Coordinates of C-alpha atoms in Angstrom, one line a residue:
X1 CA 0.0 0.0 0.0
X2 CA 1.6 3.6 -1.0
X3 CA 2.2 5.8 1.9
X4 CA 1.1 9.8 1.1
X5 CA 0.9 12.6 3.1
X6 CA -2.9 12.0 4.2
X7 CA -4.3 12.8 7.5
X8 CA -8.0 12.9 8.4
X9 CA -9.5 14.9 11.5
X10 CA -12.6 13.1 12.0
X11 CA -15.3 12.8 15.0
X12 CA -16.9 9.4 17.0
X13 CA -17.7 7.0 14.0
X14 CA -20.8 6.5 15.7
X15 CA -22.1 9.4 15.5
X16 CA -20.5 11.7 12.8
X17 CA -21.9 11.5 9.2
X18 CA -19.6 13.9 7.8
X19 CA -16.5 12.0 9.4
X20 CA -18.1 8.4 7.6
X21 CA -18.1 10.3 4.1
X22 CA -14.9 11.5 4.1
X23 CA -13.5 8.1 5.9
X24 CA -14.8 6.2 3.5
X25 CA -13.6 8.2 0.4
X26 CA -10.4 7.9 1.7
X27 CA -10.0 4.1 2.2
X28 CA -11.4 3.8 -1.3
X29 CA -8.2 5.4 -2.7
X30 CA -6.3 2.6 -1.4
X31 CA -3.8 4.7 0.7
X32 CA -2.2 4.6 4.0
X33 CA -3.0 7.6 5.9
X34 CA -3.3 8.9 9.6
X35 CA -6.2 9.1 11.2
X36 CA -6.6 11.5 13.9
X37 CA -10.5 11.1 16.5
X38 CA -11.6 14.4 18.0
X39 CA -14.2 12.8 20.6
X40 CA -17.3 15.0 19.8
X41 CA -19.2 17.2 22.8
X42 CA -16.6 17.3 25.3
X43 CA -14.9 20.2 27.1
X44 CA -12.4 21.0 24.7
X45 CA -13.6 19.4 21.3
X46 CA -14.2 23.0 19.7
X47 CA -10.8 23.9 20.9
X48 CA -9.2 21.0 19.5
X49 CA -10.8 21.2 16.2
X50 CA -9.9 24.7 15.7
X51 CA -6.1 23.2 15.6
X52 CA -7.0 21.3 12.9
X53 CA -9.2 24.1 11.0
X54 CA -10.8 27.1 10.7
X55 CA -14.4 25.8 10.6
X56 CA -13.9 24.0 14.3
X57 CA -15.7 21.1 12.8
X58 CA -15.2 17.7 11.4
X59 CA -14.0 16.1 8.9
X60 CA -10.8 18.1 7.9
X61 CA -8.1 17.1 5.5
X62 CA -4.5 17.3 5.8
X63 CA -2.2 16.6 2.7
X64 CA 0.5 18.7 0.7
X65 CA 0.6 21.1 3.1
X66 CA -3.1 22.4 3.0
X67 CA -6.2 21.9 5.5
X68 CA -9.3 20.9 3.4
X69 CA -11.9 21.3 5.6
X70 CA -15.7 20.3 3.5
X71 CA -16.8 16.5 3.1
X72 CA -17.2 17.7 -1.1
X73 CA -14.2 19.7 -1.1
X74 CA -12.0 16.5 0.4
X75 CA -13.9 14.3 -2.3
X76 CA -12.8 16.3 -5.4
X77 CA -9.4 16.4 -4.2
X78 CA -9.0 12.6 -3.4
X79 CA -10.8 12.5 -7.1
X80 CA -8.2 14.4 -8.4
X81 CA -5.4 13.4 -6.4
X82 CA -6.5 9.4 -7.4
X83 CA -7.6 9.3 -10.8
X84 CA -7.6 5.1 -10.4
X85 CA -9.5 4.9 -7.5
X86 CA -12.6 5.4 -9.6
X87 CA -13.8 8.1 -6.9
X88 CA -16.5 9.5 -10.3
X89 CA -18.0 7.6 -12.9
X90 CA -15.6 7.9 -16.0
X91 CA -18.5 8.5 -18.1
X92 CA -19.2 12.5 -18.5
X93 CA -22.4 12.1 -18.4
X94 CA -23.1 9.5 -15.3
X95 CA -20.4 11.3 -13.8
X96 CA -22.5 14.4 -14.1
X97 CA -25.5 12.9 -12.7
X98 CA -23.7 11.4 -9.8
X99 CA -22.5 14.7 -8.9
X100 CA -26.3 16.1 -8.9
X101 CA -26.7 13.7 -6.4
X102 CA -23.9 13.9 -4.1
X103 CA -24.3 17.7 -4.1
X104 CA -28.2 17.1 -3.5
X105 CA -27.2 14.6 -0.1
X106 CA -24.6 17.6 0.7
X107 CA -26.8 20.2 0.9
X108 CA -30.3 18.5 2.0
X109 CA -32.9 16.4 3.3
X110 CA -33.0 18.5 6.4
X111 CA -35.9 16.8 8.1
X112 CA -34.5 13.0 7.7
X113 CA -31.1 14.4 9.5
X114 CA -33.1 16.6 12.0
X115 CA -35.1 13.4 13.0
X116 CA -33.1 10.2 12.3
X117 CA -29.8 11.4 14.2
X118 CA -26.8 9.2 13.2
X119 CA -26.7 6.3 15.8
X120 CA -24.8 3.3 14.4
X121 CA -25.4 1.4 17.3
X122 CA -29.1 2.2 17.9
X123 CA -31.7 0.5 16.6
X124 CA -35.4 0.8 17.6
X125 CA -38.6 1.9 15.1
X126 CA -39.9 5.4 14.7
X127 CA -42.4 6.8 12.4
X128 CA -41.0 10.3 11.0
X129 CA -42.7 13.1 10.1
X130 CA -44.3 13.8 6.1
X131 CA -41.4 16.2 5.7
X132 CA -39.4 13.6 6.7
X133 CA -41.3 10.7 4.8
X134 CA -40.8 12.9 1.4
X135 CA -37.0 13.2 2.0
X136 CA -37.3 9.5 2.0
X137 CA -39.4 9.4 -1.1
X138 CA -36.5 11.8 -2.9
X139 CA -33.5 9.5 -1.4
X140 CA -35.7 6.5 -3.7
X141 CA -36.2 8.8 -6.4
X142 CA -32.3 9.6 -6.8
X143 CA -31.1 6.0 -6.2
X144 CA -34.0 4.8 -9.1
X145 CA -32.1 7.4 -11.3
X146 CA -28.8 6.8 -10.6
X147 CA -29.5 2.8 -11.2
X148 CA -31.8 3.4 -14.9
X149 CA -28.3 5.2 -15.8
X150 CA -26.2 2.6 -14.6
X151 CA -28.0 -0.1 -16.1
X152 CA -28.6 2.1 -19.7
X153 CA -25.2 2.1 -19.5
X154 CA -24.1 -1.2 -19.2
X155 CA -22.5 -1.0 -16.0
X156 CA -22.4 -3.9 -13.4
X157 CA -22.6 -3.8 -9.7
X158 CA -24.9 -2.9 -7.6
X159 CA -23.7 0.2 -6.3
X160 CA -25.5 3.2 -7.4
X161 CA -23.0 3.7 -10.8
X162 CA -21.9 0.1 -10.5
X163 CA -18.6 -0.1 -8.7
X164 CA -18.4 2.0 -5.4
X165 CA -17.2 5.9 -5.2
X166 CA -18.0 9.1 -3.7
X167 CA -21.5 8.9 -4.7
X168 CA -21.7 5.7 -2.4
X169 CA -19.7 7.1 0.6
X170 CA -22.4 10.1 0.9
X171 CA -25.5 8.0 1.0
X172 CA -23.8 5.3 3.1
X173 CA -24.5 7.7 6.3
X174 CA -28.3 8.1 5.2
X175 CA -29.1 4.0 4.7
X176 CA -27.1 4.0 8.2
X177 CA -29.9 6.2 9.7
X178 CA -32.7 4.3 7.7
X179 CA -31.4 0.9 9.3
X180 CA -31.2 2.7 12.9
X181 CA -34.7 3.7 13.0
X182 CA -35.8 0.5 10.8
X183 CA -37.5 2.7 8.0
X184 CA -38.4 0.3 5.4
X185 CA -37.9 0.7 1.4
X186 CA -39.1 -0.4 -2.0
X187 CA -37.3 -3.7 -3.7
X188 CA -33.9 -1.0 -5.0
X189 CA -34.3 1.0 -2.2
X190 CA -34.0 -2.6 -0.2
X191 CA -31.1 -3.8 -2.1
X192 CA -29.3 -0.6 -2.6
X193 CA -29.1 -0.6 1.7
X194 CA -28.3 -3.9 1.6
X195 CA -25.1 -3.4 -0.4
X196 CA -24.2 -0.7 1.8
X197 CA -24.2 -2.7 4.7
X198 CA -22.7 -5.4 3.1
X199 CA -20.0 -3.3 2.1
X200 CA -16.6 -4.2 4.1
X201 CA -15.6 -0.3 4.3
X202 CA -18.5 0.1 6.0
X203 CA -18.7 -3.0 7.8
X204 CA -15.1 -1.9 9.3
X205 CA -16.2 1.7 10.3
X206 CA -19.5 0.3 11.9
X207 CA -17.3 -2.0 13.8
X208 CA -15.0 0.5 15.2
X209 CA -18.4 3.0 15.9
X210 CA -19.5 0.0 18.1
X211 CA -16.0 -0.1 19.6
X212 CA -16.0 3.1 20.8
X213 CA -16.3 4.2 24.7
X214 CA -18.0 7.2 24.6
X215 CA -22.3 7.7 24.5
X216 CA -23.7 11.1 23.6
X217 CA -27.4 10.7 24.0
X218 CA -27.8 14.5 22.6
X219 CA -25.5 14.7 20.3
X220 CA -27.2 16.8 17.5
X221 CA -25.1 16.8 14.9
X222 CA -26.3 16.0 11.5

């Protein structure tokens, strides 16, 4: 495995979507890098972040002497950085679509994140709200999209633009919260959570979330 000068600032696994994003875009590159846990809610977490970078918040991205400091931001520039990790579709046009919808997940589906808090080792039902339930119904809507391009275009796998990239690592947070608070889906809804799970990157994150010491019962963050 090559050894670069990647370090990632990121928050309890459990709980922070932003960190998952941005930890999973980096082991799809393939690359060793450091990885530095800034416990979320405590004393001095706001002081420690500021350390790392201006915004005081996680995930933050340390490599060739620059802080990167945005989940999208970190994503183009692994892109960039790792042409063969496949990070976009090489198709213009899927990889145009796929960033519709990572930019739609970025910027978003307030009511699903203000209700259905990350909490990888919760589980118990809840019925959300109807502004909540059409977030839901737009999550579906993008993933049917995403998979009539992928299969239009040929492409095999059964992530969203057949092998896994940065379009993968910003939903993977959301079907987290839909298995937490057992929200149920169509058939490619279904399977398109089920190859999340199944994923190992995120099989290995979850396991480390479960790992962790610390429980923040009102931890807001979305």
């Amino acid at each position: 495995m090559s050894v670069v000068d990647l370090t990632l600032v990121i928050g309890n696994k459990n709980y922070s979507s932003w960190s998952l994003r941005a930890g999973l875009a980096v082991a799809l590159t393939g690359v060793a890098h450091e990885e530095i846990l800034v416990p979320l809610d405590q004393e001095k977490t706001k002081l420690t972040l500021l350390q790392h970078a201006p915004s005081g918040l996680v995930p933050v991205l340390k490599s060739e002497g620059m802080v990167i400091w945005d989940s999208l931001a970190i994503g183009e520039y692994l892109a960039e950085r790792f042409p063969d990790a496949g990070l976009w579709p090489r198709d213009r046009k899927l990889r145009a679509l796929a960033r519709c919808l990572v930019a739609e997940m970025h910027a978003g589906f307030a009511a699903l994140r203000r209700e259905l808090s990350m909490d990888m080792r919760k589980s118990h039902k809840v019925m959300p709200s109807l502004e909540a339930l059409r977030d839901i119904g737009r999550l579906q809507d993008l993933w049917g999209q995403a998979i009539d391009a992928r299969q239009a275009a040929g492409l095999a796998g059964a992530f969203l633009f057949g092998a896994p990239g940065l379009v993968d690592c910003y939903f993977a947070p959301v079907v987290s919260r839909l298995v937490t608070y057992g929200v149920e889906l169509g058939p490619d809804g279904s399977a398109y959570m089920a190859t999340i799970t199944d994923w190992p990157l995120y099989r290995a994150w979850l396991e480390a979330a479960k790992a962790e010491p610390w429980d923040l019962p009102n931890h807001g963050r979305p």
